[in-house]
Coordinates of C-alpha atoms in Angstrom, one line a residue:
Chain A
X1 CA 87.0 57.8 144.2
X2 CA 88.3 60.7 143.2
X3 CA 89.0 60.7 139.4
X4 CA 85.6 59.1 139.3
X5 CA 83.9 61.9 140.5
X6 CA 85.5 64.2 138.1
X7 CA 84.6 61.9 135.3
X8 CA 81.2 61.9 136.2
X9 CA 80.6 65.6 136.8
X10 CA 82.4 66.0 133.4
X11 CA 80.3 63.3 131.7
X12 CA 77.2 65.4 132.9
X13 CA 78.6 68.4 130.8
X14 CA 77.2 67.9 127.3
X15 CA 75.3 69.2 124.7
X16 CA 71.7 68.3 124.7
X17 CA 70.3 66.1 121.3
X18 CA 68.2 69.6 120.3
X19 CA 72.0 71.7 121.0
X20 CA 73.7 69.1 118.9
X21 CA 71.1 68.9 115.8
X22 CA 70.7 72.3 115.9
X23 CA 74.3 73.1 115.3
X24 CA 74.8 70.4 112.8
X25 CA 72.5 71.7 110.6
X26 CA 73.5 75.7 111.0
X27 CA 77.2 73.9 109.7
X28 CA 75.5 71.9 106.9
X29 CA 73.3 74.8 105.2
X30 CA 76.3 77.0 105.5
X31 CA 78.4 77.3 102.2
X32 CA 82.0 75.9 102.7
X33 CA 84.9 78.0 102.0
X34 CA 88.4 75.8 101.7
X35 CA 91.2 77.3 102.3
X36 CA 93.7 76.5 99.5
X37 CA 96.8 74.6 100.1
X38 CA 99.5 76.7 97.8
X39 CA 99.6 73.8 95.2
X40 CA 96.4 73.6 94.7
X41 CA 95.8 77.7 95.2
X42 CA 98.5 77.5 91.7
X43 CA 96.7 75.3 90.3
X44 CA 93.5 77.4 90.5
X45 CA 95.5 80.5 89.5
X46 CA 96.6 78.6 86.7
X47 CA 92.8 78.0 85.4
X48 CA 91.7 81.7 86.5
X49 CA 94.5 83.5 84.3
X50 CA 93.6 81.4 81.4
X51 CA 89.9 82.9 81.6
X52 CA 90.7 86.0 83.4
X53 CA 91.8 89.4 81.3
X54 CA 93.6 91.4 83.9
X55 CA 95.1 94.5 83.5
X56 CA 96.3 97.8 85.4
X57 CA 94.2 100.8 84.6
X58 CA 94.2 104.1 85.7
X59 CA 90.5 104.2 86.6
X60 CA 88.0 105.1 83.8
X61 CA 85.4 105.4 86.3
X62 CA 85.8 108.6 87.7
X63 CA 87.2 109.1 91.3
X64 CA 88.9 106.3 93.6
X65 CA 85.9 105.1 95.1
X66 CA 87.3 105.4 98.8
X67 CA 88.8 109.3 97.9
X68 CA 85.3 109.9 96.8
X69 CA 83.9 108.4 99.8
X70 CA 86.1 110.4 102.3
X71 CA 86.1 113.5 100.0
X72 CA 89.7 113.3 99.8
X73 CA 91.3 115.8 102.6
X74 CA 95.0 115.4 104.9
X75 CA 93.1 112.7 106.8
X76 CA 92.8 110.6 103.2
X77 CA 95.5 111.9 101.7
X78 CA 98.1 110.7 105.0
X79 CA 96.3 107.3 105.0
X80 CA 95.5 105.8 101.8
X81 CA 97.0 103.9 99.1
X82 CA 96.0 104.7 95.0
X83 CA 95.5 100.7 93.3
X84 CA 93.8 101.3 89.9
X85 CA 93.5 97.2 89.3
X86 CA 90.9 96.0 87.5
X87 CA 89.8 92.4 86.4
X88 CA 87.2 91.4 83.9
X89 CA 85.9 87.9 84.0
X90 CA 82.0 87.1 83.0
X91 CA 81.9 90.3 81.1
X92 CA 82.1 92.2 84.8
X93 CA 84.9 94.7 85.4
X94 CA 86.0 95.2 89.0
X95 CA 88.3 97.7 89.8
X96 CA 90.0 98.1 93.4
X97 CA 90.3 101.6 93.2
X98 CA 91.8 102.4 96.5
X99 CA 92.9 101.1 99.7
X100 CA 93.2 103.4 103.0
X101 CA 93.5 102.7 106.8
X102 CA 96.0 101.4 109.1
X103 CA 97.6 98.4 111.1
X104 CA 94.0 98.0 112.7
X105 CA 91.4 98.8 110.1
X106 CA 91.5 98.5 106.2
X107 CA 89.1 99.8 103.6
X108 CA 88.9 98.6 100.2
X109 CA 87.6 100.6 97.4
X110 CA 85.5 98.8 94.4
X111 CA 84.0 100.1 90.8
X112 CA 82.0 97.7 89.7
X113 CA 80.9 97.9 85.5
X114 CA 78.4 94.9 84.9
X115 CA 77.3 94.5 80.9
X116 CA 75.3 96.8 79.2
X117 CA 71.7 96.5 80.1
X118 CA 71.7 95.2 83.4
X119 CA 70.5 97.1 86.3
X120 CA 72.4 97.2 90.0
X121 CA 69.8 98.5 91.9
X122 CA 70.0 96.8 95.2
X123 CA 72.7 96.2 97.7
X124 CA 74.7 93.6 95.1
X125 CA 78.0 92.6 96.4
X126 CA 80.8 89.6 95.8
X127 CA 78.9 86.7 97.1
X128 CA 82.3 85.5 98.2
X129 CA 85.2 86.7 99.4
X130 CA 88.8 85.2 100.4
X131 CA 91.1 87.5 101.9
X132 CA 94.4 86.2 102.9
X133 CA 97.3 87.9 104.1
X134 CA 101.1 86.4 104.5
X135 CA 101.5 86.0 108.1
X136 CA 98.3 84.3 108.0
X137 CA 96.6 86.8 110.0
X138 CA 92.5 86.8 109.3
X139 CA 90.6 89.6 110.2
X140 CA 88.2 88.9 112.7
X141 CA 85.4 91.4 111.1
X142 CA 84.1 92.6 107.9
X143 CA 81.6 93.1 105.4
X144 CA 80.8 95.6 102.6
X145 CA 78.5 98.3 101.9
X146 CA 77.5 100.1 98.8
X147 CA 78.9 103.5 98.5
X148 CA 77.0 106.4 96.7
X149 CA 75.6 106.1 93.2
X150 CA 74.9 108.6 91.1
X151 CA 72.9 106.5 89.0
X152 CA 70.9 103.4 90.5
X153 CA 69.1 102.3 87.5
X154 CA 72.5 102.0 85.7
X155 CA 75.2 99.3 85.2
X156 CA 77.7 100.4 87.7
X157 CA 77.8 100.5 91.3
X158 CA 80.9 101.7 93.9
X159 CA 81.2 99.3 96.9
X160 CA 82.9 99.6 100.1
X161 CA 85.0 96.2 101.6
X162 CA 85.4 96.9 105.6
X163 CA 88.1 94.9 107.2
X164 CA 89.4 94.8 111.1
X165 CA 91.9 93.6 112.6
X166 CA 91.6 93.3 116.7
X167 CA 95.0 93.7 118.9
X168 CA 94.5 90.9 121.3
X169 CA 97.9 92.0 122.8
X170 CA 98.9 95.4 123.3
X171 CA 101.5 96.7 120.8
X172 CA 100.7 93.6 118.8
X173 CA 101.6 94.4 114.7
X174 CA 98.8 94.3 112.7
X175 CA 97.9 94.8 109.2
X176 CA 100.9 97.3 108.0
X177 CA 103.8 96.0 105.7
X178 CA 101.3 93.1 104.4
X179 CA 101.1 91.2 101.3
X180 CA 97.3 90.8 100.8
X181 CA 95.8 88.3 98.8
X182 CA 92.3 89.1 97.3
X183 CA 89.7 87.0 95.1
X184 CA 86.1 87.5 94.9
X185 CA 83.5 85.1 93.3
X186 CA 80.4 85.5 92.2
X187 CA 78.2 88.8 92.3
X188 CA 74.6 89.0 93.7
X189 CA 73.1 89.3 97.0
X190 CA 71.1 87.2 99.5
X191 CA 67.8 88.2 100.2
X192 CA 65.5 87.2 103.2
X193 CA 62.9 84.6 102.7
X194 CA 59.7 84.6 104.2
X195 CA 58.7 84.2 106.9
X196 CA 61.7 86.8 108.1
X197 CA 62.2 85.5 111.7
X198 CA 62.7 81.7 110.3
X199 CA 66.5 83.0 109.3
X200 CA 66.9 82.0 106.0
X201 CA 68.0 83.8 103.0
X202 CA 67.7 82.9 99.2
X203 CA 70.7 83.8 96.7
X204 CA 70.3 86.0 93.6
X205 CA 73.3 85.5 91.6
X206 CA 74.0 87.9 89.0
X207 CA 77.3 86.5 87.4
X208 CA 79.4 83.1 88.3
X209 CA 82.7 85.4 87.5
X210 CA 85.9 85.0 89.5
X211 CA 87.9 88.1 90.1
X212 CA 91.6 87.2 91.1
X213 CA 93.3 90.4 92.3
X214 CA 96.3 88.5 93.9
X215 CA 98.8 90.0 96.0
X216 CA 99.0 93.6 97.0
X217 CA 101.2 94.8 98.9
X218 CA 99.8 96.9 102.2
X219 CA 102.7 99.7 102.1
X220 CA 100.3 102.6 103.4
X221 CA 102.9 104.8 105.5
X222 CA 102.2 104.0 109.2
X223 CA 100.9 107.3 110.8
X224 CA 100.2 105.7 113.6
X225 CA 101.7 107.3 117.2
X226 CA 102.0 104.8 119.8
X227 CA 103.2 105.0 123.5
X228 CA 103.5 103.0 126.6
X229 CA 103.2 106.1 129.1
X230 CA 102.6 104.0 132.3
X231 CA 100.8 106.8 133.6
X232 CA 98.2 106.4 136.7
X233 CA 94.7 107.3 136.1
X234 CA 91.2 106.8 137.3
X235 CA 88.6 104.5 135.5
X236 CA 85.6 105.7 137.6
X237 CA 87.1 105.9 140.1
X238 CA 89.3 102.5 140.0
X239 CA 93.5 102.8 140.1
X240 CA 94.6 102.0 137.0
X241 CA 97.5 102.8 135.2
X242 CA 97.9 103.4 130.9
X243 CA 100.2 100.7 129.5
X244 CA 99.7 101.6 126.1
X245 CA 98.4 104.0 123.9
X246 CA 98.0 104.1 120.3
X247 CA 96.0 107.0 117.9
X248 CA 96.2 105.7 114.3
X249 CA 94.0 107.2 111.7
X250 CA 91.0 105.1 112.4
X251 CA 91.1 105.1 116.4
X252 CA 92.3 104.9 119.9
X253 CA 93.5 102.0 121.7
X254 CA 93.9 102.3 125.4
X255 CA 94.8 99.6 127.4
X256 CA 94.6 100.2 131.4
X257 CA 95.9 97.7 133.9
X258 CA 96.1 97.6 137.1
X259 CA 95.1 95.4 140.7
X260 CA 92.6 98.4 141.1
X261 CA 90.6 96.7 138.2
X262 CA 90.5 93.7 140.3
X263 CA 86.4 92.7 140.3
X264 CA 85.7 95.8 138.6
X265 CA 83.1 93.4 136.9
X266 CA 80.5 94.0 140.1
X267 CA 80.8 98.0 139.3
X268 CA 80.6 97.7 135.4
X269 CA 78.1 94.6 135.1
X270 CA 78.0 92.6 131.7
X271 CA 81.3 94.5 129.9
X272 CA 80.2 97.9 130.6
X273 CA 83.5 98.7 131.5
X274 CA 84.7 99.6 127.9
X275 CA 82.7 102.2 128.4
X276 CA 83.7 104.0 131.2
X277 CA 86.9 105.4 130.5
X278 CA 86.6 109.1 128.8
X279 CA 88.8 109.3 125.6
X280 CA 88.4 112.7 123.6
X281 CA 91.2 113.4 120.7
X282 CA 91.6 117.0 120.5
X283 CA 93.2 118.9 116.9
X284 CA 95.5 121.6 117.2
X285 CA 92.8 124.2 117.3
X286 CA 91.5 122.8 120.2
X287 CA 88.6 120.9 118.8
X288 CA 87.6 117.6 120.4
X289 CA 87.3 115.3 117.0
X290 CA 83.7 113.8 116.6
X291 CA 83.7 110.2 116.0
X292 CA 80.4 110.2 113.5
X293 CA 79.0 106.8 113.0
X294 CA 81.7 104.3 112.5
X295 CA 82.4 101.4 110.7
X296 CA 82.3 99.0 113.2
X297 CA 80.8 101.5 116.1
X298 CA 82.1 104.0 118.0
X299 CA 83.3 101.8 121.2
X300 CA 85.2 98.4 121.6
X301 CA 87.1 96.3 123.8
X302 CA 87.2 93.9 125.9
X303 CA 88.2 93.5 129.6
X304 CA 89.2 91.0 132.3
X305 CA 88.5 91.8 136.0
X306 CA 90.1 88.7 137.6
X307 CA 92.6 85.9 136.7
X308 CA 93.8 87.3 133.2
X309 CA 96.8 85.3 131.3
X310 CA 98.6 87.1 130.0
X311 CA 98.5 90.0 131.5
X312 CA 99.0 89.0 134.8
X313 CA 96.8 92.1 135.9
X314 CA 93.2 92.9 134.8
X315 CA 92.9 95.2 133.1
X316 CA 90.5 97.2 130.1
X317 CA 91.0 97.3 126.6
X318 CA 89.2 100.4 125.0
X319 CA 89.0 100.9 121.3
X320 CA 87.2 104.3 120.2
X321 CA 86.9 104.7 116.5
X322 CA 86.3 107.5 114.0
X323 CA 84.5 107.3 111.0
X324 CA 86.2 109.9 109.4
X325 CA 90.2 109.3 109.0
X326 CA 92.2 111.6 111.2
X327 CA 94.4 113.9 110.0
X328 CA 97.8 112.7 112.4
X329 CA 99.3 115.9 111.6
X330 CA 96.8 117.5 112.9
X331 CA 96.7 116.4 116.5
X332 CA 97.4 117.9 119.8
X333 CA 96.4 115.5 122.7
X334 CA 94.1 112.8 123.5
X335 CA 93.1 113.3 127.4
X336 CA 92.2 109.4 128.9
X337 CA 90.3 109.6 132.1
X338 CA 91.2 113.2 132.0
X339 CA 94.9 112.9 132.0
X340 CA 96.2 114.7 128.8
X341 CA 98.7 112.8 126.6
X342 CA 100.3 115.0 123.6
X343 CA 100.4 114.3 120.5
X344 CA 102.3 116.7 119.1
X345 CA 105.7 116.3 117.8
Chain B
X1 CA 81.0 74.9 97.9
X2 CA 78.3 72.4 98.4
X3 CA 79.3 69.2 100.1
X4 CA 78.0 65.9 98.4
X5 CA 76.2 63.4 100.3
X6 CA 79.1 61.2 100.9
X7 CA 81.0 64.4 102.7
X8 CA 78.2 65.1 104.5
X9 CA 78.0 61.7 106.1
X10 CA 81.6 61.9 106.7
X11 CA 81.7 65.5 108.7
X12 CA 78.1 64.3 110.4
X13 CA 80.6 61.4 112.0
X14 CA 83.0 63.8 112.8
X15 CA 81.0 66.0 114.5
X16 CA 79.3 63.3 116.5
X17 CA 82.7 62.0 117.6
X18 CA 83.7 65.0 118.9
X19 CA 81.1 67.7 119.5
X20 CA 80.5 66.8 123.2
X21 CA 84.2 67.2 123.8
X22 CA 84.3 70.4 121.7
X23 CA 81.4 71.9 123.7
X24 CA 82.3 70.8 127.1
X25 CA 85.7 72.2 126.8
X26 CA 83.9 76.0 125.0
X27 CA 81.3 75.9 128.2
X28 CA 84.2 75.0 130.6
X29 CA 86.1 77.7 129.2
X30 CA 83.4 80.4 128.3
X31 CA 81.0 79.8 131.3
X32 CA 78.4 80.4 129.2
X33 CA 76.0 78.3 127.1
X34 CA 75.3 80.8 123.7
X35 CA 78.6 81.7 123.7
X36 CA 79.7 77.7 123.8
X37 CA 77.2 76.7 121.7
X38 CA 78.7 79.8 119.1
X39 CA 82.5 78.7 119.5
X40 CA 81.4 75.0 119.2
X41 CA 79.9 75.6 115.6
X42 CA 83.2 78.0 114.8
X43 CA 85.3 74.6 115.8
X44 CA 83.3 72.6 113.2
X45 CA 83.2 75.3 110.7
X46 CA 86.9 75.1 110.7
X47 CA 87.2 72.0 110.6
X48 CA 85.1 72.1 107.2
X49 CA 87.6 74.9 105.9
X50 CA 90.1 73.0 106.7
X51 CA 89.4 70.4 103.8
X52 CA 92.1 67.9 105.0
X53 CA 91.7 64.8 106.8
X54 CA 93.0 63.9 110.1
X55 CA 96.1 61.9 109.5
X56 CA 94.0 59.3 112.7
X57 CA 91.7 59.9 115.4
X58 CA 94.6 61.6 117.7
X59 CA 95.2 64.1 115.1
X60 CA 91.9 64.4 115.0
X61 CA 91.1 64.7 118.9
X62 CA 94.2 67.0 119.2
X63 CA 93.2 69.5 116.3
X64 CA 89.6 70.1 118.0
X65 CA 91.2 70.7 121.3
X66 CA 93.5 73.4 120.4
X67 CA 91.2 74.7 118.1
X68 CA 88.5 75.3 120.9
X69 CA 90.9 76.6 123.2
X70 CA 91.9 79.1 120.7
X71 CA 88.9 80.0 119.6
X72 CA 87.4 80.6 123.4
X73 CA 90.7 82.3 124.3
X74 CA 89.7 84.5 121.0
X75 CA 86.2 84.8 122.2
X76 CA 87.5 86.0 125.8
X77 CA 89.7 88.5 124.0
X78 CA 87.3 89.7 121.1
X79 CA 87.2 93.1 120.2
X80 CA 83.4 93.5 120.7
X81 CA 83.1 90.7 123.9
X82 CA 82.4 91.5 127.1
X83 CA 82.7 89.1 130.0
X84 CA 79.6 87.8 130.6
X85 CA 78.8 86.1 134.0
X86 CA 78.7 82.2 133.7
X87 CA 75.0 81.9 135.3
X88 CA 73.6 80.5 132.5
X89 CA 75.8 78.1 132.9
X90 CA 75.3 76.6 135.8
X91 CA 71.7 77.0 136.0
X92 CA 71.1 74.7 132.4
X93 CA 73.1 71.7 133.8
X94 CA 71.2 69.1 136.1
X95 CA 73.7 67.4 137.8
X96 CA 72.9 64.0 138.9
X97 CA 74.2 64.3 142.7
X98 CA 74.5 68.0 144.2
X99 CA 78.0 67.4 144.6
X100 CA 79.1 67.5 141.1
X101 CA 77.4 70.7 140.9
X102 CA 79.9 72.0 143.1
X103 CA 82.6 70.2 141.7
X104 CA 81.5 72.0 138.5
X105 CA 81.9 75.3 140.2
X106 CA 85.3 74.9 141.5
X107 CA 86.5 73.9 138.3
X108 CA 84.9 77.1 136.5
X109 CA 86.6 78.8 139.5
X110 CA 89.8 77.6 138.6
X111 CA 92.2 79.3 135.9
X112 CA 91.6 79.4 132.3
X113 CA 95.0 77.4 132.2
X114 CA 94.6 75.1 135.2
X115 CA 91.2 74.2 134.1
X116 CA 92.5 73.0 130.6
X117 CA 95.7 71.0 132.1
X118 CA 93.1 69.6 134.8
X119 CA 90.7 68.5 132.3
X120 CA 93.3 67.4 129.7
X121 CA 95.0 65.5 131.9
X122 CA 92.6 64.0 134.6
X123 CA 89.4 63.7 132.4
X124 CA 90.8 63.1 129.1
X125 CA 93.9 60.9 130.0
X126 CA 96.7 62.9 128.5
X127 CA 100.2 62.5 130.1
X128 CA 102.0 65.7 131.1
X129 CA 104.5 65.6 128.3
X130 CA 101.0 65.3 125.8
X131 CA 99.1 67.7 127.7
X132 CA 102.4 70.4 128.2
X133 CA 102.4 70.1 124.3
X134 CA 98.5 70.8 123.8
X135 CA 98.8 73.8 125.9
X136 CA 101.9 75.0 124.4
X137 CA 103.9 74.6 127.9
X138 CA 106.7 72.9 129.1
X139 CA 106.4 70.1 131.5
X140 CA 107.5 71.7 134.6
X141 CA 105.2 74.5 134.4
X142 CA 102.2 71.9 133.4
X143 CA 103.0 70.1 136.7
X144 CA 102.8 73.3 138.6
X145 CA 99.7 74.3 137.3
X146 CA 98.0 70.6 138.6
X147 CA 99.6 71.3 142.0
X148 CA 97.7 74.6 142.1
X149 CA 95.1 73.0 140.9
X150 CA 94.6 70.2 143.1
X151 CA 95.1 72.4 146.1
X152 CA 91.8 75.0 145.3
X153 CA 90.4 71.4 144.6
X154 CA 91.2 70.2 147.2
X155 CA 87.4 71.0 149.1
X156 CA 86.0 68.8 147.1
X157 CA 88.1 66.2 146.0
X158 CA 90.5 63.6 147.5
X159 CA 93.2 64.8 145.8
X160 CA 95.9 61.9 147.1
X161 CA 94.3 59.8 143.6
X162 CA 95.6 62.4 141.7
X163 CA 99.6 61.9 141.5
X164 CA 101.5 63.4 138.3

């Protein structure tokens, strides 16, 4: 019978005992983060101001972190957003100094000030962090880095919070026009355990403080040009055509469609596709922009050869970022598989 | 946060109750057994985050569903994803008669979207008006989906049981 042969090929699809116990445990050693319902978020707000001392400062510890970082410049200047917030709790103070990047990509500046006498000198950071932002959007990627310090061996450190946000539509809104929601816990680091390859990490924890930043408003002026040209190129040869285009401060997004792309799989094996289509940004003197070493690499994307939904075509999604923030008024063109688009006013 | 024993027991339960359905549906979907195995644990992690029981079992069931088919639909679309062929995922299974094998095949063969209402509906017993709703659909187009279903099916089974 019929539905009993579908049972029973389904039946047959299951995780082994070893898949099973294996992801069990990875679930049960990892440390749980709750979201808050808004009652209970209150009530913890509540407690946190009560032992919390937080106050607006114009920063006491030298530069923004993130204008530092960037060394200022049109680029920065277009793109970024001056905070000055800082909140004490254990004795730490941390200061968001600055916040710069667009609907797809968002930096956070930190100062950190620990008490006298102790020493940051490894790669401390928040041990926890809960980002939130009102539509309920999550980014799918980040992590932090330590910026540079001019003093190792002292108290202070200047760290960097990456955040992205992927388009998994194009034109999709993304981060722009935000309230942001931002609370860190704890300060430390977790360090490897030997032996390295068994995966598990021990936690040095430096201070049990809670730093509530709460809401801050994302009102970073969007520089961002988009376009749906609908203009035929070739990816390698393959018919395609350009949907949509957008050049923000951090990168390119380029999404081609087309039935060309149809099994384009068998010519770009294993998502090499994203890498196929030339994108080069060119500045009004002509210069093709470098793209450095990124925050989250040069290249990204994704791609469907057959049976997307939506969009009913396949098509490849190429993101191309910069690790330097580009100055928008700057541009001339960006040429996608050769064909020039202006950028230009 | 550190769970206490009693949670522990509690999500353990959980996750027994529902992790072959989880993973079956992330393979089905993903055609590929790391990448299942990854969204399967992403399920569970959420439902941890999530800190709020199940109103019943249903709920329960329901929630995992359209959590995994979000979360493979996410992993099909991620930023840094490429599609990846679904080898591995036929080679690990040992089907019992060659013929599910195949059957197997067809279904990975089908749409993302007729694979879910044939699997919702056929396998785990949801009407159309339940299954329309998981998939975020209306009726009518739920139906229309199982007719092109059953018709690239059709090789392999006798689809005549199979009446909406």
């Amino acid at each position: 019978m019929a539905y009993e042969r579908l049972q029973r090929t389904l039946d047959q699809v299951k995780p082994s005992q070893a898949q099973e116990e294996t992801i069990l445990e990875a679930l049960l050693a990892e440390p749980v983060r709750q979201k808050k319902s808004p009652r209970r978020y209150a009530a913890v707000a509540a407690v946190a101001a009560m032992l919390l001392v937080t106050c607006t400062v114009a920063v006491a510890l030298g530069l923004p972190v993130l204008f530092a970082h960037f060394g200022g410049g049109a680029g920065y200047a277009q793109s970024s957003m001056f905070v000055g917030k800082s909140v004490i709790s254990d004795g730490w103070t941390m200061t968001l100094t600055d916040c710069v990047g667009d609907d797809r990509r968002l930096y956070l500046g930190f100062a950190v000030e620990a008490p006298e006498g102790t020493v940051l000198d490894e790669e401390y950071t928040p041990l926890e962090y809960i980002v939130e932002f009102s539509s309920g959007k999550r980014c799918s990627a980040s992590y932090w880095t330590e910026l540079e310090d001019g003093d190792p061996a002292d108290n202070k450190m200047r760290l960097a919070l990456w955040m992205e946000y992927i388009q998994y539509e194009p034109g999709e809104p993304g981060l722009l026009g935000e309230t942001m929601t931002l609370r860190l816990e704890g300060f430390g680091a977790y360090v490897d355990v030997e032996p390295l390859d068994s995966g598990k990490v021990r936690e040095v924890r430096l201070s049990d403080g809670v730093w509530d930043f709460g809401a801050l408003d994302l009102s970073l002026i969007d520089r961002t040009i988009r376009m749906e040209p609908n203009v035929p190129v070739a990816v390698s040869g393959l018919p395609a055509v350009v949907t949509y285009l957008e050049v923000s401060p951090t990168g390119v997004n380029v999404w081609l469609e087309g039935e060309g792309l149809r099994d384009h799989e068998a010519l770009f094996p294993w998502g090499s596709c994203i890498n196929a289509p030339e994108i080069v940004v060119y500045d009004k003197a002509g210069n093709a922009i470098d793209q450095g070493e990124p925050p989250f690499g040069k290249r990204g994307g994704s791609g469907c050869d057959s049976d997307p939904e939506p969009p009913e075509l396949p098509y490849i999604n190429v993101v191309q970022t910069y690790e330097n923030l580009l100055d928008m008024e700057n541009l001339d063109h960006v040429d996608v598989c050769g064909v020039t688009f202006p950028l230009g006013e | 946060m550190e769970m206490d024993a009693d949670q522990q027991e509690a999500f353990a339960e959980l996750y027994r109750r529902r992790v072959g359905m989880v993973y079956q549906l992330c393979l089905m979907l993903l055609k590929n057994v790391s990448d299942a195995e990854d969204a399967t644990q992403t399920v569970f992690r959420k439902v941890l985050e999530r800190g709020e029981v199940f109103r019943d079992l249903e709920h329960e069931k329901a929630w995992c569903i359209v959590t995994a088919r979000n979360e493979c639909k996410s992993q099909l679309r991620h930023w840094w994803r490429t599609r990846r062929v679904g080898e591995e995922a036929l080679d690990t299974l040992a089907w019992e008669q060659p013929e599910d094998g195949a059957l197997w095949e067809l279904l990975l063969a089908l749409s993302q979207r007729e694979r879910m209402a044939v699997y919702l509906h056929y396998y785990q017993g949801y009407d159309t008006a339940q299954t329309a709703e998981l998939l975020g659909t209306k009726p009518a187009t739920l139906r229309t989906w199982l007719y092109r279903a059953r018709g690239k099916l059709k090789q392999e089974l006798e689809v005549e049981e199979y009446g909406v």
